[in-house]
PDB file of C-alpha atoms in Angstrom:
ATOM      1  CA  MET A   1     110.176 102.278  91.941  1.00  0.00           C
ATOM      2  CA  ILE A   2     106.363 101.369  93.290  1.00  0.00           C
ATOM      3  CA  GLU A   3     104.294 101.558  91.041  1.00  0.00           C
ATOM      4  CA  ASP A   4     102.565  98.298  92.235  1.00  0.00           C
ATOM      5  CA  ALA A   5     101.593  99.185  95.116  1.00  0.00           C
ATOM      6  CA  PRO A   6      98.782 100.866  96.119  1.00  0.00           C
ATOM      7  CA  MET A   7      99.074 104.142  96.570  1.00  0.00           C
ATOM      8  CA  TYR A   8      97.391 107.482  98.705  1.00  0.00           C
ATOM      9  CA  LEU A   9      97.243 110.913  98.667  1.00  0.00           C
ATOM     10  CA  MET A  10      97.238 112.063 102.463  1.00  0.00           C
ATOM     11  CA  SER A  11      96.759 115.329 103.927  1.00  0.00           C
ATOM     12  CA  ILE A  12      99.368 116.126 107.212  1.00  0.00           C
ATOM     13  CA  LYS A  13      99.092 119.469 108.996  1.00  0.00           C
ATOM     14  CA  PRO A  14     102.840 120.597 108.519  1.00  0.00           C
ATOM     15  CA  LYS A  15     104.385 120.322 111.441  1.00  0.00           C
ATOM     16  CA  TYR A  16     103.568 116.465 111.895  1.00  0.00           C
ATOM     17  CA  ALA A  17     104.609 115.809 108.489  1.00  0.00           C
ATOM     18  CA  TYR A  18     107.885 117.567 108.799  1.00  0.00           C
ATOM     19  CA  ARG A  19     108.625 115.111 112.091  1.00  0.00           C
ATOM     20  CA  ILE A  20     107.907 112.438 109.758  1.00  0.00           C
ATOM     21  CA  PHE A  21     110.157 113.480 107.125  1.00  0.00           C
ATOM     22  CA  THR A  22     112.817 114.268 109.756  1.00  0.00           C
ATOM     23  CA  ASN A  23     112.434 110.365 110.824  1.00  0.00           C
ATOM     24  CA  ILE A  24     111.437 112.238 114.445  1.00  0.00           C
ATOM     25  CA  LYS A  25     107.141 110.383 114.006  1.00  0.00           C
ATOM     26  CA  LYS A  26     106.914 106.957 113.389  1.00  0.00           C
ATOM     27  CA  PHE A  27     103.724 106.251 112.764  1.00  0.00           C
ATOM     28  CA  GLU A  28     100.572 108.653 111.920  1.00  0.00           C
ATOM     29  CA  LEU A  29      96.724 108.322 113.268  1.00  0.00           C
ATOM     30  CA  ARG A  30      93.816 108.534 111.611  1.00  0.00           C
ATOM     31  CA  LYS A  31      90.519 108.307 112.416  1.00  0.00           C
ATOM     32  CA  TRP A  32      88.634 105.535 110.506  1.00  0.00           C
ATOM     33  CA  PHE A  33      85.740 106.167 107.724  1.00  0.00           C
ATOM     34  CA  GLY A  34      85.669 103.303 104.812  1.00  0.00           C
ATOM     35  CA  ILE A  35      89.456 103.506 103.706  1.00  0.00           C
ATOM     36  CA  LYS A  36      92.358 101.497 105.191  1.00  0.00           C
ATOM     37  CA  PRO A  37      96.235 101.239 103.763  1.00  0.00           C
ATOM     38  CA  GLU A  38      97.501  97.831 103.337  1.00  0.00           C
ATOM     39  CA  LYS A  39     100.781  97.266 104.608  1.00  0.00           C
ATOM     40  CA  GLY A  40     103.228  98.373 101.891  1.00  0.00           C
ATOM     41  CA  SER A  41     101.001 100.817 100.256  1.00  0.00           C
ATOM     42  CA  ILE A  42     102.621 104.722 100.021  1.00  0.00           C
ATOM     43  CA  ILE A  43     100.801 107.186 101.732  1.00  0.00           C
ATOM     44  CA  VAL A  44     101.931 110.942  99.489  1.00  0.00           C
ATOM     45  CA  VAL A  45     101.938 113.808 101.763  1.00  0.00           C
ATOM     46  CA  TYR A  46     100.142 117.230 101.031  1.00  0.00           C
ATOM     47  CA  ALA A  47     101.409 119.302 103.673  1.00  0.00           C
ATOM     48  CA  SER A  48      98.126 121.741 104.730  1.00  0.00           C
ATOM     49  CA  GLY A  49      97.758 123.967 106.496  1.00  0.00           C
ATOM     50  CA  SER A  50     100.364 127.426 105.301  1.00  0.00           C
ATOM     51  CA  VAL A  51     102.329 125.116 103.716  1.00  0.00           C
ATOM     52  CA  ARG A  52      99.799 123.708 100.627  1.00  0.00           C
ATOM     53  CA  ALA A  53     102.007 121.534  98.712  1.00  0.00           C
ATOM     54  CA  ILE A  54     102.856 117.820  98.297  1.00  0.00           C
ATOM     55  CA  ILE A  55     105.884 117.394 100.123  1.00  0.00           C
ATOM     56  CA  GLY A  56     107.524 113.708 100.410  1.00  0.00           C
ATOM     57  CA  GLU A  57     106.078 110.613 100.659  1.00  0.00           C
ATOM     58  CA  PHE A  58     106.562 107.923 102.522  1.00  0.00           C
ATOM     59  CA  LYS A  59     105.685 103.840 102.834  1.00  0.00           C
ATOM     60  CA  VAL A  60     103.397 101.450 105.430  1.00  0.00           C
ATOM     61  CA  GLY A  61     104.626  99.740 107.361  1.00  0.00           C
ATOM     62  CA  ARG A  62     102.326  97.314 110.264  1.00  0.00           C
ATOM     63  CA  ILE A  63      99.114  99.553 110.514  1.00  0.00           C
ATOM     64  CA  ILE A  64      97.736  99.059 113.779  1.00  0.00           C
ATOM     65  CA  SER A  65      93.535  99.183 114.445  1.00  0.00           C
ATOM     66  CA  GLY A  66      91.310  98.767 115.938  1.00  0.00           C
ATOM     67  CA  LYS A  67      89.602 102.138 119.136  1.00  0.00           C
ATOM     68  CA  PRO A  68      91.111 104.333 120.290  1.00  0.00           C
ATOM     69  CA  SER A  69      92.040 103.567 123.783  1.00  0.00           C
ATOM     70  CA  HIS A  70      93.687  99.876 122.419  1.00  0.00           C
ATOM     71  CA  VAL A  71      95.768 101.632 119.239  1.00  0.00           C
ATOM     72  CA  TRP A  72      97.390 104.047 122.057  1.00  0.00           C
ATOM     73  CA  ASP A  73      97.513 101.205 124.278  1.00  0.00           C
ATOM     74  CA  LYS A  74      99.044  99.245 121.147  1.00  0.00           C
ATOM     75  CA  LEU A  75     101.641 102.101 120.390  1.00  0.00           C
ATOM     76  CA  SER A  76     102.196 102.337 124.234  1.00  0.00           C
ATOM     77  CA  MET A  77     104.010  99.155 123.871  1.00  0.00           C
ATOM     78  CA  ILE A  78     106.399  99.963 121.414  1.00  0.00           C
ATOM     79  CA  GLU A  79     109.296 101.522 121.352  1.00  0.00           C
ATOM     80  CA  GLU A  80     109.836 105.728 119.932  1.00  0.00           C
ATOM     81  CA  THR A  81     107.171 106.182 117.600  1.00  0.00           C
ATOM     82  CA  GLY A  82     107.063 110.330 117.956  1.00  0.00           C
ATOM     83  CA  VAL A  83     103.290 110.205 119.192  1.00  0.00           C
ATOM     84  CA  SER A  84     102.537 112.695 121.622  1.00  0.00           C
ATOM     85  CA  GLU A  85      99.154 113.321 123.660  1.00  0.00           C
ATOM     86  CA  GLU A  86      98.454 115.709 121.213  1.00  0.00           C
ATOM     87  CA  ASP A  87      98.484 113.022 118.612  1.00  0.00           C
ATOM     88  CA  TYR A  88      96.125 110.657 120.937  1.00  0.00           C
ATOM     89  CA  ARG A  89      93.322 113.747 121.516  1.00  0.00           C
ATOM     90  CA  TYR A  90      93.178 113.748 117.652  1.00  0.00           C
ATOM     91  CA  ILE A  91      91.895 110.109 117.340  1.00  0.00           C
ATOM     92  CA  LYS A  92      90.650 110.252 120.875  1.00  0.00           C
ATOM     93  CA  GLY A  93      87.033 110.368 120.068  1.00  0.00           C
ATOM     94  CA  SER A  94      86.416 108.198 116.530  1.00  0.00           C
ATOM     95  CA  LYS A  95      85.260 104.410 116.413  1.00  0.00           C
ATOM     96  CA  ILE A  96      87.254 103.893 115.669  1.00  0.00           C
ATOM     97  CA  ALA A  97      91.816 104.922 114.767  1.00  0.00           C
ATOM     98  CA  MET A  98      93.946 103.208 113.357  1.00  0.00           C
ATOM     99  CA  ALA A  99      97.710 104.113 113.174  1.00  0.00           C
ATOM    100  CA  LEU A 100      99.810 104.175 110.744  1.00  0.00           C
ATOM    101  CA  GLU A 101     103.711 102.755 110.574  1.00  0.00           C
ATOM    102  CA  VAL A 102     105.886 105.597 108.666  1.00  0.00           C
ATOM    103  CA  VAL A 103     108.800 103.684 106.661  1.00  0.00           C
ATOM    104  CA  ASP A 104     111.684 104.671 104.430  1.00  0.00           C
ATOM    105  CA  PRO A 105     110.518 108.347 103.587  1.00  0.00           C
ATOM    106  CA  LYS A 106     111.822 110.589 101.525  1.00  0.00           C
ATOM    107  CA  LEU A 107     110.640 114.430 100.962  1.00  0.00           C
ATOM    108  CA  TYR A 108     110.996 115.760  97.315  1.00  0.00           C
ATOM    109  CA  ILE A 109     113.588 117.347  96.315  1.00  0.00           C
ATOM    110  CA  LYS A 110     111.169 120.059  95.380  1.00  0.00           C
ATOM    111  CA  PRO A 111     107.515 120.309  96.748  1.00  0.00           C
ATOM    112  CA  ILE A 112     104.540 121.015  94.857  1.00  0.00           C
ATOM    113  CA  THR A 113     102.636 123.514  95.562  1.00  0.00           C
ATOM    114  CA  LEU A 114      98.702 123.829  95.831  1.00  0.00           C
ATOM    115  CA  ASP A 115      98.582 126.805  92.892  1.00  0.00           C
ATOM    116  CA  GLU A 116     101.619 124.478  90.615  1.00  0.00           C
ATOM    117  CA  ILE A 117      99.121 121.339  90.926  1.00  0.00           C
ATOM    118  CA  ARG A 118      95.888 123.601  90.470  1.00  0.00           C
ATOM    119  CA  SER A 119      97.148 125.136  86.902  1.00  0.00           C
ATOM    120  CA  ILE A 120      98.337 122.377  86.035  1.00  0.00           C
ATOM    121  CA  ILE A 121      94.483 120.380  87.134  1.00  0.00           C
ATOM    122  CA  PRO A 122      92.180 123.105  87.239  1.00  0.00           C
ATOM    123  CA  GLY A 123      89.907 122.971  90.402  1.00  0.00           C
ATOM    124  CA  PHE A 124      91.655 120.703  92.041  1.00  0.00           C
ATOM    125  CA  MET A 125      90.815 120.380  96.348  1.00  0.00           C
ATOM    126  CA  PRO A 126      93.106 118.576  98.261  1.00  0.00           C
ATOM    127  CA  PRO A 127      91.684 115.486  99.967  1.00  0.00           C
ATOM    128  CA  PHE A 128      90.231 116.634 103.881  1.00  0.00           C
ATOM    129  CA  SER A 129      91.786 113.841 105.471  1.00  0.00           C
ATOM    130  CA  PHE A 130      93.113 110.300 102.683  1.00  0.00           C
ATOM    131  CA  ARG A 131      92.063 108.761  99.257  1.00  0.00           C
ATOM    132  CA  LYS A 132      93.629 106.509  97.308  1.00  0.00           C
ATOM    133  CA  LEU A 133      95.888 107.715  94.572  1.00  0.00           C
ATOM    134  CA  TYR A 134      95.595 106.077  91.039  1.00  0.00           C
ATOM    135  CA  VAL A 135      98.591 106.057  88.973  1.00  0.00           C
ATOM    136  CA  ASP A 136      96.212 106.386  85.471  1.00  0.00           C
ATOM    137  CA  GLU A 137      94.758 109.811  86.697  1.00  0.00           C
ATOM    138  CA  PRO A 138      96.001 113.307  86.335  1.00  0.00           C
ATOM    139  CA  LEU A 139      97.474 113.942  89.783  1.00  0.00           C
ATOM    140  CA  TYR A 140      99.940 111.665  89.353  1.00  0.00           C
ATOM    141  CA  GLU A 141     100.921 111.133  86.436  1.00  0.00           C
ATOM    142  CA  LEU A 142     101.184 115.224  85.404  1.00  0.00           C
ATOM    143  CA  ILE A 143     103.324 116.160  89.004  1.00  0.00           C
ATOM    144  CA  ILE A 144     103.271 112.581  91.632  1.00  0.00           C
ATOM    145  CA  ARG A 145     105.093 110.445  88.283  1.00  0.00           C
ATOM    146  CA  LYS A 146     108.226 113.362  88.052  1.00  0.00           C
ATOM    147  CA  ALA A 147     108.848 114.622  91.769  1.00  0.00           C
ATOM    148  CA  ARG A 148     109.148 110.898  91.570  1.00  0.00           C
ATOM    149  CA  GLU A 149     111.555 110.014  89.076  1.00  0.00           C
ATOM    150  CA  TYR A 150     114.342 112.314  91.325  1.00  0.00           C
ATOM    151  CA  LEU A 151     113.444 109.630  94.572  1.00  0.00           C
ATOM    152  CA  TYR A 152     114.893 106.284  92.633  1.00  0.00           C
ATOM    153  CA  VAL A 153     117.085 107.841  89.773  1.00  0.00           C
ATOM    154  CA  LYS A 154     119.927 104.945  89.755  1.00  0.00           C
ATOM    155  CA  THR A 155     122.767 105.489  89.670  1.00  0.00           C
ATOM    156  CA  ALA A 156     126.014 103.638  88.405  1.00  0.00           C
TER     157      ALA A 156
END
């Protein structure tokens, strides 16, 4: 288990989240608002919308950042990004955008619903976009760490 890598909790619309976990979407596009994960960071995915659950995680590979047109141009040179015009429209109006390469996506065995989270952490609100996640905070300690244990079971 990679506990020393920086971690982030990211809200993603369900259709995009499931594209990540079915290995269709290889890059996640984001408007930049002051937080920039580094290569090797772990992104814990909260599927928003009708799902409303933490469903898995992935490691960040390459990071492309700059004006949205620059990010789009760089992505167009990469084969099979899984990113569409619809994704580009999301970042198009921002001053700075970034594309995070999705590496080794892992779907949790059981999604952790917002109701389950709130039963342990009353008043919990998922981030609008994403935020840093600390290993000593209750969300990680009481919920995510347990979900991750199933992913990293060592077999003999």
